[in-house]
Every structure is written in C-alpha cells, then in structure tokens.
mmCIF file of N, CA, C and O in Angstrom:
data_model
loop_
_atom_site.group_PDB
_atom_site.id
_atom_site.type_symbol
_atom_site.label_atom_id
_atom_site.label_comp_id
_atom_site.label_asym_id
_atom_site.label_seq_id
_atom_site.Cartn_x
_atom_site.Cartn_y
_atom_site.Cartn_z
ATOM 1 N N MET A 26 53.461 63.459 88.121
ATOM 2 C CA MET A 26 54.409 63.630 87.040
ATOM 3 C C MET A 26 54.988 65.041 87.105
ATOM 4 O O MET A 26 54.254 66.020 87.142
ATOM 5 N N GLN A 27 56.287 65.156 87.106
ATOM 6 C CA GLN A 27 56.945 66.454 87.198
ATOM 7 C C GLN A 27 57.155 67.041 85.808
ATOM 8 O O GLN A 27 57.414 66.316 84.861
ATOM 9 N N PRO A 28 57.029 68.406 85.724
ATOM 10 C CA PRO A 28 57.260 69.030 84.421
ATOM 11 C C PRO A 28 58.722 68.890 84.024
ATOM 12 O O PRO A 28 59.615 68.866 84.849
ATOM 13 N N LYS A 29 58.918 68.819 82.763
ATOM 14 C CA LYS A 29 60.276 68.692 82.234
ATOM 15 C C LYS A 29 61.009 70.025 82.391
ATOM 16 O O LYS A 29 60.408 71.091 82.301
ATOM 17 N N TRP A 30 62.293 69.975 82.613
ATOM 18 C CA TRP A 30 63.093 71.188 82.790
ATOM 19 C C TRP A 30 63.114 72.029 81.529
ATOM 20 O O TRP A 30 63.173 73.244 81.582
ATOM 21 N N TRP A 31 63.047 71.411 80.374
ATOM 22 C CA TRP A 31 63.079 72.162 79.120
ATOM 23 C C TRP A 31 61.809 72.976 78.913
ATOM 24 O O TRP A 31 61.840 74.017 78.296
ATOM 25 N N MET A 32 60.672 72.494 79.452
ATOM 26 C CA MET A 32 59.427 73.264 79.349
ATOM 27 C C MET A 32 59.546 74.559 80.148
ATOM 28 O O MET A 32 59.126 75.619 79.701
ATOM 29 N N PHE A 33 60.139 74.459 81.321
ATOM 30 C CA PHE A 33 60.362 75.642 82.142
ATOM 31 C C PHE A 33 61.278 76.623 81.417
ATOM 32 O O PHE A 33 61.043 77.831 81.413
ATOM 33 N N LEU A 34 62.320 76.110 80.783
ATOM 34 C CA LEU A 34 63.261 76.949 80.051
ATOM 35 C C LEU A 34 62.576 77.648 78.878
ATOM 36 O O LEU A 34 62.756 78.855 78.664
ATOM 37 N N VAL A 35 61.767 76.942 78.124
ATOM 38 C CA VAL A 35 61.065 77.530 76.974
ATOM 39 C C VAL A 35 60.101 78.618 77.435
ATOM 40 O O VAL A 35 60.043 79.712 76.858
ATOM 41 N N ILE A 36 59.360 78.369 78.485
ATOM 42 C CA ILE A 36 58.407 79.362 79.002
ATOM 43 C C ILE A 36 59.152 80.581 79.518
ATOM 44 O O ILE A 36 58.751 81.721 79.271
ATOM 45 N N SER A 37 60.275 80.384 80.199
ATOM 46 C CA SER A 37 61.063 81.503 80.719
ATOM 47 C C SER A 37 61.607 82.370 79.589
ATOM 48 O O SER A 37 61.556 83.600 79.653
ATOM 49 N N VAL A 38 62.118 81.737 78.539
ATOM 50 C CA VAL A 38 62.645 82.493 77.400
ATOM 51 C C VAL A 38 61.528 83.280 76.731
ATOM 52 O O VAL A 38 61.697 84.439 76.363
ATOM 53 N N PHE A 39 60.376 82.683 76.587
ATOM 54 C CA PHE A 39 59.238 83.365 75.971
ATOM 55 C C PHE A 39 58.821 84.579 76.792
ATOM 56 O O PHE A 39 58.610 85.666 76.250
ATOM 57 N N VAL A 40 58.698 84.419 78.093
ATOM 58 C CA VAL A 40 58.288 85.528 78.963
ATOM 59 C C VAL A 40 59.328 86.640 78.936
ATOM 60 O O VAL A 40 58.992 87.820 78.799
ATOM 61 N N LEU A 41 60.597 86.302 79.042
ATOM 62 C CA LEU A 41 61.652 87.324 79.033
ATOM 63 C C LEU A 41 61.727 88.036 77.687
ATOM 64 O O LEU A 41 61.918 89.248 77.636
ATOM 65 N N SER A 42 61.584 87.302 76.601
ATOM 66 C CA SER A 42 61.656 87.957 75.289
ATOM 67 C C SER A 42 60.474 88.880 75.049
ATOM 68 O O SER A 42 60.578 89.867 74.338
ATOM 69 N N SER A 43 59.324 88.590 75.632
ATOM 70 C CA SER A 43 58.168 89.468 75.462
ATOM 71 C C SER A 43 58.329 90.761 76.265
ATOM 72 O O SER A 43 57.678 91.757 75.969
ATOM 73 N N LEU A 44 59.197 90.775 77.252
ATOM 74 C CA LEU A 44 59.413 91.966 78.071
ATOM 75 C C LEU A 44 60.496 92.886 77.527
ATOM 76 O O LEU A 44 60.615 94.029 77.951
ATOM 77 N N ILE A 45 61.289 92.400 76.594
ATOM 78 C CA ILE A 45 62.376 93.208 76.035
ATOM 79 C C ILE A 45 61.793 94.315 75.168
ATOM 80 O O ILE A 45 60.970 94.080 74.309
ATOM 81 N N VAL A 46 62.235 95.546 75.407
ATOM 82 C CA VAL A 46 61.797 96.692 74.612
ATOM 83 C C VAL A 46 62.971 97.155 73.776
ATOM 84 O O VAL A 46 64.041 97.442 74.296
ATOM 85 N N HIS A 47 62.773 97.210 72.477
ATOM 86 C CA HIS A 47 63.827 97.677 71.588
ATOM 87 C C HIS A 47 63.875 99.195 71.622
ATOM 88 O O HIS A 47 62.838 99.845 71.544
ATOM 89 N N PRO A 48 65.054 99.809 71.723
ATOM 90 C CA PRO A 48 65.156 101.270 71.807
ATOM 91 C C PRO A 48 64.511 101.993 70.633
ATOM 92 O O PRO A 48 63.886 103.018 70.804
ATOM 93 N N GLY A 49 64.648 101.479 69.421
ATOM 94 C CA GLY A 49 64.077 102.136 68.244
ATOM 95 C C GLY A 49 62.561 102.135 68.252
ATOM 96 O O GLY A 49 61.924 103.079 67.820
ATOM 97 N N SER A 50 61.948 101.076 68.770
ATOM 98 C CA SER A 50 60.490 101.008 68.752
ATOM 99 C C SER A 50 59.872 102.004 69.718
ATOM 100 O O SER A 50 58.793 102.513 69.482
ATOM 101 N N LYS A 51 60.554 102.294 70.813
ATOM 102 C CA LYS A 51 60.025 103.256 71.768
ATOM 103 C C LYS A 51 60.081 104.677 71.199
ATOM 104 O O LYS A 51 59.187 105.472 71.409
ATOM 105 N N ALA A 52 61.136 105.004 70.467
ATOM 106 C CA ALA A 52 61.290 106.337 69.899
ATOM 107 C C ALA A 52 60.325 106.581 68.745
ATOM 108 O O ALA A 52 60.026 107.712 68.426
ATOM 109 N N ALA A 53 59.840 105.516 68.113
ATOM 110 C CA ALA A 53 58.986 105.665 66.934
ATOM 111 C C ALA A 53 57.580 106.137 67.290
ATOM 112 O O ALA A 53 56.870 106.605 66.418
ATOM 113 N N ILE A 54 57.190 106.025 68.540
ATOM 114 C CA ILE A 54 55.845 106.417 68.922
ATOM 115 C C ILE A 54 55.871 107.864 69.407
ATOM 116 O O ILE A 54 56.395 108.159 70.473
ATOM 117 N N GLN A 55 55.329 108.755 68.590
ATOM 118 C CA GLN A 55 55.282 110.182 68.924
ATOM 119 C C GLN A 55 53.845 110.534 69.298
ATOM 120 O O GLN A 55 52.948 110.400 68.473
ATOM 121 N N PRO A 56 53.594 110.968 70.532
ATOM 122 C CA PRO A 56 52.226 111.311 70.919
ATOM 123 C C PRO A 56 51.686 112.511 70.131
ATOM 124 O O PRO A 56 52.430 113.423 69.772
ATOM 125 N N VAL A 57 50.399 112.487 69.882
ATOM 126 C CA VAL A 57 49.732 113.571 69.154
ATOM 127 C C VAL A 57 49.885 114.886 69.905
ATOM 128 O O VAL A 57 49.995 115.947 69.287
ATOM 129 N N GLU A 58 49.919 114.821 71.215
ATOM 130 C CA GLU A 58 50.030 116.034 72.034
ATOM 131 C C GLU A 58 51.291 116.831 71.702
ATOM 132 O O GLU A 58 51.324 118.044 71.894
ATOM 133 N N ASN A 59 52.340 116.137 71.212
ATOM 134 C CA ASN A 59 53.569 116.843 70.823
ATOM 135 C C ASN A 59 53.288 117.884 69.747
ATOM 136 O O ASN A 59 53.936 118.919 69.682
ATOM 137 N N TRP A 60 52.339 117.598 68.874
ATOM 138 C CA TRP A 60 52.103 118.432 67.692
ATOM 139 C C TRP A 60 50.819 119.239 67.778
ATOM 140 O O TRP A 60 50.640 120.189 67.023
ATOM 141 N N GLU A 61 49.956 118.901 68.689
ATOM 142 C CA GLU A 61 48.655 119.571 68.783
ATOM 143 C C GLU A 61 48.781 121.063 69.050
ATOM 144 O O GLU A 61 48.146 121.888 68.385
ATOM 145 N N ARG A 62 49.620 121.428 69.985
ATOM 146 C CA ARG A 62 49.793 122.843 70.327
ATOM 147 C C ARG A 62 50.433 123.621 69.172
ATOM 148 O O ARG A 62 50.045 124.748 68.878
ATOM 149 N N LEU A 63 51.404 123.001 68.515
ATOM 150 C CA LEU A 63 52.035 123.643 67.355
ATOM 151 C C LEU A 63 51.032 123.884 66.237
ATOM 152 O O LEU A 63 51.030 124.946 65.605
ATOM 153 N N ALA A 64 50.187 122.901 65.980
ATOM 154 C CA ALA A 64 49.185 123.040 64.915
ATOM 155 C C ALA A 64 48.207 124.166 65.239
ATOM 156 O O ALA A 64 47.894 124.998 64.379
ATOM 157 N N TYR A 65 47.742 124.222 66.471
ATOM 158 C CA TYR A 65 46.786 125.257 66.856
ATOM 159 C C TYR A 65 47.429 126.647 66.767
ATOM 160 O O TYR A 65 46.805 127.594 66.281
ATOM 161 N N THR A 66 48.673 126.760 67.208
ATOM 162 C CA THR A 66 49.387 128.039 67.126
ATOM 163 C C THR A 66 49.562 128.478 65.673
ATOM 164 O O THR A 66 49.382 129.655 65.343
ATOM 165 N N ALA A 67 49.898 127.531 64.798
ATOM 166 C CA ALA A 67 50.053 127.852 63.375
ATOM 167 C C ALA A 67 48.729 128.315 62.774
ATOM 168 O O ALA A 67 48.696 129.256 61.970
ATOM 169 N N LEU A 68 47.626 127.697 63.165
ATOM 170 C CA LEU A 68 46.306 128.115 62.685
ATOM 171 C C LEU A 68 45.955 129.512 63.195
ATOM 172 O O LEU A 68 45.415 130.333 62.454
ATOM 173 N N GLN A 69 46.271 129.790 64.458
ATOM 174 C CA GLN A 69 46.011 131.125 65.021
ATOM 175 C C GLN A 69 46.811 132.194 64.285
ATOM 176 O O GLN A 69 46.301 133.281 64.026
ATOM 177 N N GLU A 70 48.061 131.894 63.961
ATOM 178 C CA GLU A 70 48.887 132.861 63.245
ATOM 179 C C GLU A 70 48.386 133.079 61.824
ATOM 180 O O GLU A 70 48.396 134.200 61.321
ATOM 181 N N GLU A 71 47.954 132.024 61.174
ATOM 182 C CA GLU A 71 47.469 132.129 59.794
ATOM 183 C C GLU A 71 46.156 132.907 59.719
ATOM 184 O O GLU A 71 45.949 133.691 58.804
ATOM 185 N N TYR A 72 45.275 132.682 60.661
ATOM 186 C CA TYR A 72 43.956 133.321 60.665
ATOM 187 C C TYR A 72 43.838 134.229 61.883
ATOM 188 O O TYR A 72 42.947 134.077 62.714
ATOM 189 N N ASP A 73 44.742 135.175 61.981
ATOM 190 C CA ASP A 73 44.821 136.095 63.109
ATOM 191 C C ASP A 73 43.519 136.885 63.265
ATOM 192 O O ASP A 73 43.022 137.470 62.310
ATOM 193 N N GLY A 74 42.972 136.869 64.449
ATOM 194 C CA GLY A 74 41.752 137.611 64.736
ATOM 195 C C GLY A 74 40.475 136.844 64.449
ATOM 196 O O GLY A 74 39.390 137.285 64.821
ATOM 197 N N ALA A 75 40.564 135.702 63.804
ATOM 198 C CA ALA A 75 39.370 134.905 63.495
ATOM 199 C C ALA A 75 39.064 133.964 64.657
ATOM 200 O O ALA A 75 39.943 133.610 65.443
ATOM 201 N N ALA A 76 37.807 133.566 64.753
ATOM 202 C CA ALA A 76 37.396 132.598 65.773
ATOM 203 C C ALA A 76 37.667 131.189 65.241
ATOM 204 O O ALA A 76 37.269 130.850 64.132
ATOM 205 N N LEU A 77 38.362 130.381 66.034
ATOM 206 C CA LEU A 77 38.653 129.003 65.654
ATOM 207 C C LEU A 77 37.762 128.078 66.484
ATOM 208 O O LEU A 77 37.851 128.060 67.710
ATOM 209 N N ASN A 78 36.923 127.307 65.806
ATOM 210 C CA ASN A 78 35.984 126.406 66.478
ATOM 211 C C ASN A 78 36.151 124.979 65.958
ATOM 212 O O ASN A 78 36.711 124.762 64.893
ATOM 213 N N ASP A 79 35.601 124.039 66.696
ATOM 214 C CA ASP A 79 35.572 122.623 66.297
ATOM 215 C C ASP A 79 36.956 122.084 65.946
ATOM 216 O O ASP A 79 37.126 121.366 64.966
ATOM 217 N N TYR A 80 37.924 122.394 66.766
ATOM 218 C CA TYR A 80 39.291 121.932 66.542
ATOM 219 C C TYR A 80 39.389 120.461 66.910
ATOM 220 O O TYR A 80 38.997 120.054 68.001
ATOM 221 N N HIS A 81 39.874 119.618 65.986
ATOM 222 C CA HIS A 81 40.067 118.213 66.320
ATOM 223 C C HIS A 81 41.135 117.558 65.451
ATOM 224 O O HIS A 81 41.513 118.065 64.401
ATOM 225 N N TYR A 82 41.590 116.432 65.935
ATOM 226 C CA TYR A 82 42.634 115.649 65.289
ATOM 227 C C TYR A 82 41.997 114.746 64.240
ATOM 228 O O TYR A 82 41.058 114.015 64.524
ATOM 229 N N ILE A 83 42.521 114.784 63.018
ATOM 230 C CA ILE A 83 42.003 113.951 61.928
ATOM 231 C C ILE A 83 42.680 112.589 61.911
ATOM 232 O O ILE A 83 42.032 111.561 61.834
ATOM 233 N N GLY A 84 44.008 112.584 61.942
ATOM 234 C CA GLY A 84 44.703 111.307 61.918
ATOM 235 C C GLY A 84 46.163 111.434 61.542
ATOM 236 O O GLY A 84 46.676 112.518 61.287
ATOM 237 N N ARG A 85 46.816 110.270 61.501
ATOM 238 C CA ARG A 85 48.252 110.191 61.223
ATOM 239 C C ARG A 85 48.475 109.314 60.003
ATOM 240 O O ARG A 85 47.852 108.284 59.840
ATOM 241 N N THR A 86 49.410 109.759 59.150
ATOM 242 C CA THR A 86 49.771 109.023 57.945
ATOM 243 C C THR A 86 51.287 108.954 57.852
ATOM 244 O O THR A 86 51.959 109.970 58.033
ATOM 245 N N GLN A 87 51.804 107.775 57.556
ATOM 246 C CA GLN A 87 53.238 107.665 57.321
ATOM 247 C C GLN A 87 53.478 107.964 55.854
ATOM 248 O O GLN A 87 53.049 107.226 54.970
ATOM 249 N N VAL A 88 54.143 109.073 55.590
ATOM 250 C CA VAL A 88 54.410 109.510 54.223
ATOM 251 C C VAL A 88 55.488 108.631 53.595
ATOM 252 O O VAL A 88 55.339 108.148 52.475
ATOM 253 N N ASN A 89 56.568 108.423 54.314
ATOM 254 C CA ASN A 89 57.661 107.534 53.909
ATOM 255 C C ASN A 89 58.459 107.194 55.165
ATOM 256 O O ASN A 89 58.024 107.503 56.270
ATOM 257 N N LYS A 90 59.631 106.587 55.001
ATOM 258 C CA LYS A 90 60.435 106.196 56.169
ATOM 259 C C LYS A 90 60.951 107.394 56.953
ATOM 260 O O LYS A 90 61.263 107.288 58.128
ATOM 261 N N GLU A 91 61.027 108.541 56.298
ATOM 262 C CA GLU A 91 61.602 109.734 56.910
ATOM 263 C C GLU A 91 60.565 110.748 57.380
ATOM 264 O O GLU A 91 60.922 111.719 58.027
ATOM 265 N N GLN A 92 59.290 110.561 57.011
ATOM 266 C CA GLN A 92 58.265 111.555 57.361
ATOM 267 C C GLN A 92 56.953 110.887 57.763
ATOM 268 O O GLN A 92 56.495 109.958 57.116
ATOM 269 N N THR A 93 56.366 111.451 58.814
ATOM 270 C CA THR A 93 55.021 111.099 59.239
ATOM 271 C C THR A 93 54.236 112.396 59.323
ATOM 272 O O THR A 93 54.784 113.442 59.652
ATOM 273 N N LYS A 94 52.945 112.320 59.013
ATOM 274 C CA LYS A 94 52.109 113.523 58.982
ATOM 275 C C LYS A 94 50.933 113.360 59.943
ATOM 276 O O LYS A 94 50.223 112.363 59.905
ATOM 277 N N ASP A 95 50.740 114.358 60.818
ATOM 278 C CA ASP A 95 49.549 114.466 61.654
ATOM 279 C C ASP A 95 48.705 115.605 61.096
ATOM 280 O O ASP A 95 49.237 116.671 60.780
ATOM 281 N N VAL A 96 47.397 115.389 60.989
ATOM 282 C CA VAL A 96 46.499 116.388 60.413
ATOM 283 C C VAL A 96 45.483 116.822 61.464
ATOM 284 O O VAL A 96 44.874 115.984 62.141
ATOM 285 N N PHE A 97 45.291 118.138 61.568
ATOM 286 C CA PHE A 97 44.328 118.745 62.480
ATOM 287 C C PHE A 97 43.373 119.614 61.662
ATOM 288 O O PHE A 97 43.791 120.240 60.697
ATOM 289 N N ARG A 98 42.111 119.649 62.067
ATOM 290 C CA ARG A 98 41.107 120.422 61.342
ATOM 291 C C ARG A 98 40.435 121.404 62.301
ATOM 292 O O ARG A 98 40.224 121.098 63.475
ATOM 293 N N VAL A 99 40.076 122.561 61.761
ATOM 294 C CA VAL A 99 39.394 123.574 62.551
ATOM 295 C C VAL A 99 38.397 124.304 61.649
ATOM 296 O O VAL A 99 38.590 124.380 60.438
ATOM 297 N N THR A 100 37.335 124.815 62.244
ATOM 298 C CA THR A 100 36.410 125.684 61.528
ATOM 299 C C THR A 100 36.776 127.117 61.872
ATOM 300 O O THR A 100 36.845 127.486 63.046
ATOM 301 N N VAL A 101 37.029 127.909 60.838
ATOM 302 C CA VAL A 101 37.454 129.297 61.005
ATOM 303 C C VAL A 101 36.276 130.196 60.689
ATOM 304 O O VAL A 101 35.645 130.056 59.645
ATOM 305 N N LYS A 102 35.982 131.110 61.595
ATOM 306 C CA LYS A 102 34.935 132.091 61.332
ATOM 307 C C LYS A 102 35.594 133.457 61.273
ATOM 308 O O LYS A 102 35.958 134.037 62.286
ATOM 309 N N ASP A 103 35.768 133.927 60.052
ATOM 310 C CA ASP A 103 36.395 135.221 59.813
ATOM 311 C C ASP A 103 35.391 136.041 59.010
ATOM 312 O O ASP A 103 35.204 135.811 57.826
ATOM 313 N N GLY A 104 34.718 136.951 59.659
ATOM 314 C CA GLY A 104 33.651 137.689 58.995
ATOM 315 C C GLY A 104 32.360 136.897 59.085
ATOM 316 O O GLY A 104 32.032 136.336 60.120
ATOM 317 N N SER A 105 31.652 136.788 57.982
ATOM 318 C CA SER A 105 30.342 136.138 58.029
ATOM 319 C C SER A 105 30.355 134.684 57.577
ATOM 320 O O SER A 105 29.463 133.930 57.924
ATOM 321 N N ALA A 106 31.340 134.277 56.789
ATOM 322 C CA ALA A 106 31.329 132.925 56.228
ATOM 323 C C ALA A 106 32.352 132.020 56.914
ATOM 324 O O ALA A 106 33.555 132.224 56.767
ATOM 325 N N PRO A 107 31.897 130.996 57.648
ATOM 326 C CA PRO A 107 32.851 130.052 58.237
ATOM 327 C C PRO A 107 33.399 129.108 57.161
ATOM 328 O O PRO A 107 32.739 128.831 56.166
ATOM 329 N N PHE A 108 34.623 128.642 57.362
ATOM 330 C CA PHE A 108 35.226 127.685 56.437
ATOM 331 C C PHE A 108 36.148 126.759 57.226
ATOM 332 O O PHE A 108 36.565 127.069 58.340
ATOM 333 N N ALA A 109 36.457 125.623 56.631
ATOM 334 C CA ALA A 109 37.333 124.637 57.268
ATOM 335 C C ALA A 109 38.777 124.886 56.849
ATOM 336 O O ALA A 109 39.054 125.316 55.734
ATOM 337 N N ALA A 110 39.679 124.595 57.767
ATOM 338 C CA ALA A 110 41.109 124.711 57.487
ATOM 339 C C ALA A 110 41.825 123.519 58.124
ATOM 340 O O ALA A 110 41.352 122.959 59.122
ATOM 341 N N HIS A 111 42.942 123.146 57.530
ATOM 342 C CA HIS A 111 43.773 122.063 58.044
ATOM 343 C C HIS A 111 45.146 122.588 58.415
ATOM 344 O O HIS A 111 45.667 123.505 57.780
ATOM 345 N N ALA A 112 45.720 121.959 59.421
ATOM 346 C CA ALA A 112 47.130 122.138 59.748
ATOM 347 C C ALA A 112 47.763 120.760 59.654
ATOM 348 O O ALA A 112 47.289 119.807 60.277
ATOM 349 N N GLU A 113 48.803 120.650 58.841
ATOM 350 C CA GLU A 113 49.524 119.395 58.695
ATOM 351 C C GLU A 113 50.904 119.554 59.306
ATOM 352 O O GLU A 113 51.638 120.479 58.968
ATOM 353 N N ILE A 114 51.242 118.654 60.206
ATOM 354 C CA ILE A 114 52.536 118.663 60.874
ATOM 355 C C ILE A 114 53.333 117.474 60.338
ATOM 356 O O ILE A 114 52.900 116.335 60.450
ATOM 357 N N TYR A 115 54.491 117.757 59.735
ATOM 358 C CA TYR A 115 55.372 116.707 59.245
ATOM 359 C C TYR A 115 56.551 116.571 60.207
ATOM 360 O O TYR A 115 57.178 117.568 60.563
ATOM 361 N N PHE A 116 56.843 115.329 60.610
ATOM 362 C CA PHE A 116 57.940 115.089 61.544
ATOM 363 C C PHE A 116 58.608 113.760 61.228
ATOM 364 O O PHE A 116 58.038 112.910 60.535
ATOM 365 N N HIS A 117 59.836 113.598 61.736
ATOM 366 C CA HIS A 117 60.560 112.347 61.563
ATOM 367 C C HIS A 117 59.995 111.335 62.560
ATOM 368 O O HIS A 117 59.931 111.622 63.756
ATOM 369 N N PRO A 118 59.570 110.153 62.101
ATOM 370 C CA PRO A 118 58.887 109.216 62.992
ATOM 371 C C PRO A 118 59.767 108.617 64.084
ATOM 372 O O PRO A 118 59.259 108.216 65.122
ATOM 373 N N VAL A 119 61.074 108.563 63.887
ATOM 374 C CA VAL A 119 61.952 107.961 64.887
ATOM 375 C C VAL A 119 62.522 109.006 65.830
ATOM 376 O O VAL A 119 62.446 108.874 67.042
ATOM 377 N N THR A 120 63.060 110.079 65.263
ATOM 378 C CA THR A 120 63.711 111.094 66.103
ATOM 379 C C THR A 120 62.713 112.074 66.705
ATOM 380 O O THR A 120 62.994 112.689 67.726
ATOM 381 N N GLY A 121 61.552 112.238 66.043
ATOM 382 C CA GLY A 121 60.563 113.190 66.532
ATOM 383 C C GLY A 121 60.863 114.623 66.155
ATOM 384 O O GLY A 121 60.194 115.539 66.632
ATOM 385 N N HIS A 122 61.841 114.859 65.295
ATOM 386 C CA HIS A 122 62.168 116.228 64.885
ATOM 387 C C HIS A 122 61.111 116.773 63.931
ATOM 388 O O HIS A 122 60.685 116.082 63.005
ATOM 389 N N LEU A 123 60.738 118.015 64.157
ATOM 390 C CA LEU A 123 59.773 118.690 63.292
ATOM 391 C C LEU A 123 60.409 118.958 61.934
ATOM 392 O O LEU A 123 61.529 119.454 61.847
ATOM 393 N N ILE A 124 59.669 118.634 60.867
ATOM 394 C CA ILE A 124 60.144 118.885 59.506
ATOM 395 C C ILE A 124 59.476 120.139 58.951
ATOM 396 O O ILE A 124 60.145 121.051 58.499
ATOM 397 N N SER A 125 58.134 120.189 59.004
ATOM 398 C CA SER A 125 57.444 121.371 58.499
ATOM 399 C C SER A 125 56.004 121.402 59.000
ATOM 400 O O SER A 125 55.460 120.402 59.467
ATOM 401 N N ILE A 126 55.387 122.595 58.861
ATOM 402 C CA ILE A 126 53.987 122.802 59.208
ATOM 403 C C ILE A 126 53.322 123.460 57.997
ATOM 404 O O ILE A 126 53.831 124.461 57.497
ATOM 405 N N HIS A 127 52.214 122.893 57.547
ATOM 406 C CA HIS A 127 51.458 123.462 56.430
ATOM 407 C C HIS A 127 50.038 123.782 56.913
ATOM 408 O O HIS A 127 49.367 122.923 57.469
ATOM 409 N N VAL A 128 49.609 125.007 56.698
ATOM 410 C CA VAL A 128 48.256 125.432 57.053
ATOM 411 C C VAL A 128 47.570 125.872 55.765
ATOM 412 O O VAL A 128 48.146 126.639 54.992
ATOM 413 N N PHE A 129 46.356 125.365 55.538
ATOM 414 C CA PHE A 129 45.645 125.750 54.310
ATOM 415 C C PHE A 129 44.136 125.635 54.501
ATOM 416 O O PHE A 129 43.651 124.899 55.346
ATOM 417 N N ARG A 130 43.445 126.423 53.702
ATOM 418 C CA ARG A 130 41.993 126.456 53.704
ATOM 419 C C ARG A 130 41.476 125.321 52.832
ATOM 420 O O ARG A 130 42.030 125.035 51.778
ATOM 421 N N LEU A 131 40.397 124.700 53.255
ATOM 422 C CA LEU A 131 39.794 123.624 52.463
ATOM 423 C C LEU A 131 38.720 124.157 51.543
ATOM 424 O O LEU A 131 38.123 125.157 51.763
#
C-alpha cells in the first residue's frame, strides 16, 4: 500500500514550519554574558578597593514588555565586616539596549 500524497504534504509542511525562525524571537534572547561584565564593573566602581567574592548570577525577571532585569550578587569585604550586594541590569528584551544599572547593599 502506497502512502497518500496528502500525508507527504502534511509532513513536509510540519517539518518546514518547525524550521522557520521568526526575527523577533531571535532578538528577544539576550545572553547573560552581555550583562555580566557590566554588573561586575559597576560593583567594582561602587565598592572601590574592596574585595569582591562569591560573584554569581541570581536570575532574570521580565519587569514588563519594555524591561527585563538580570540580577547578580557578590560578597563585599570592605574592612572587617563582609556584606552582600546586588547589581541589577535593566535592558530592553527585544533590542538589547541597556536601560539602567542599579547597585545596592543588601
């Protein structure tokens, strides 16, 4: 028994449609590495001369359609008492443009 021509057509359309990449979806994915160096530099500037330890990525949150936030945490040793600090990087999720950087002590 030979397969029907329409089955071949349906399978072909399915395979081709799964391979199509929409331009907007590719731009929406911003790697963490884009912001990691900026966050570390901002922390170094804020706590100049202090030792920065245990630097790591906390996570990503979509604030709204126009802003996404990546959060980085570090332990700062300035003098005798270590404390935690965060760097928050806000950027446009589609264009990847930097909006702002916030550094603060926890």
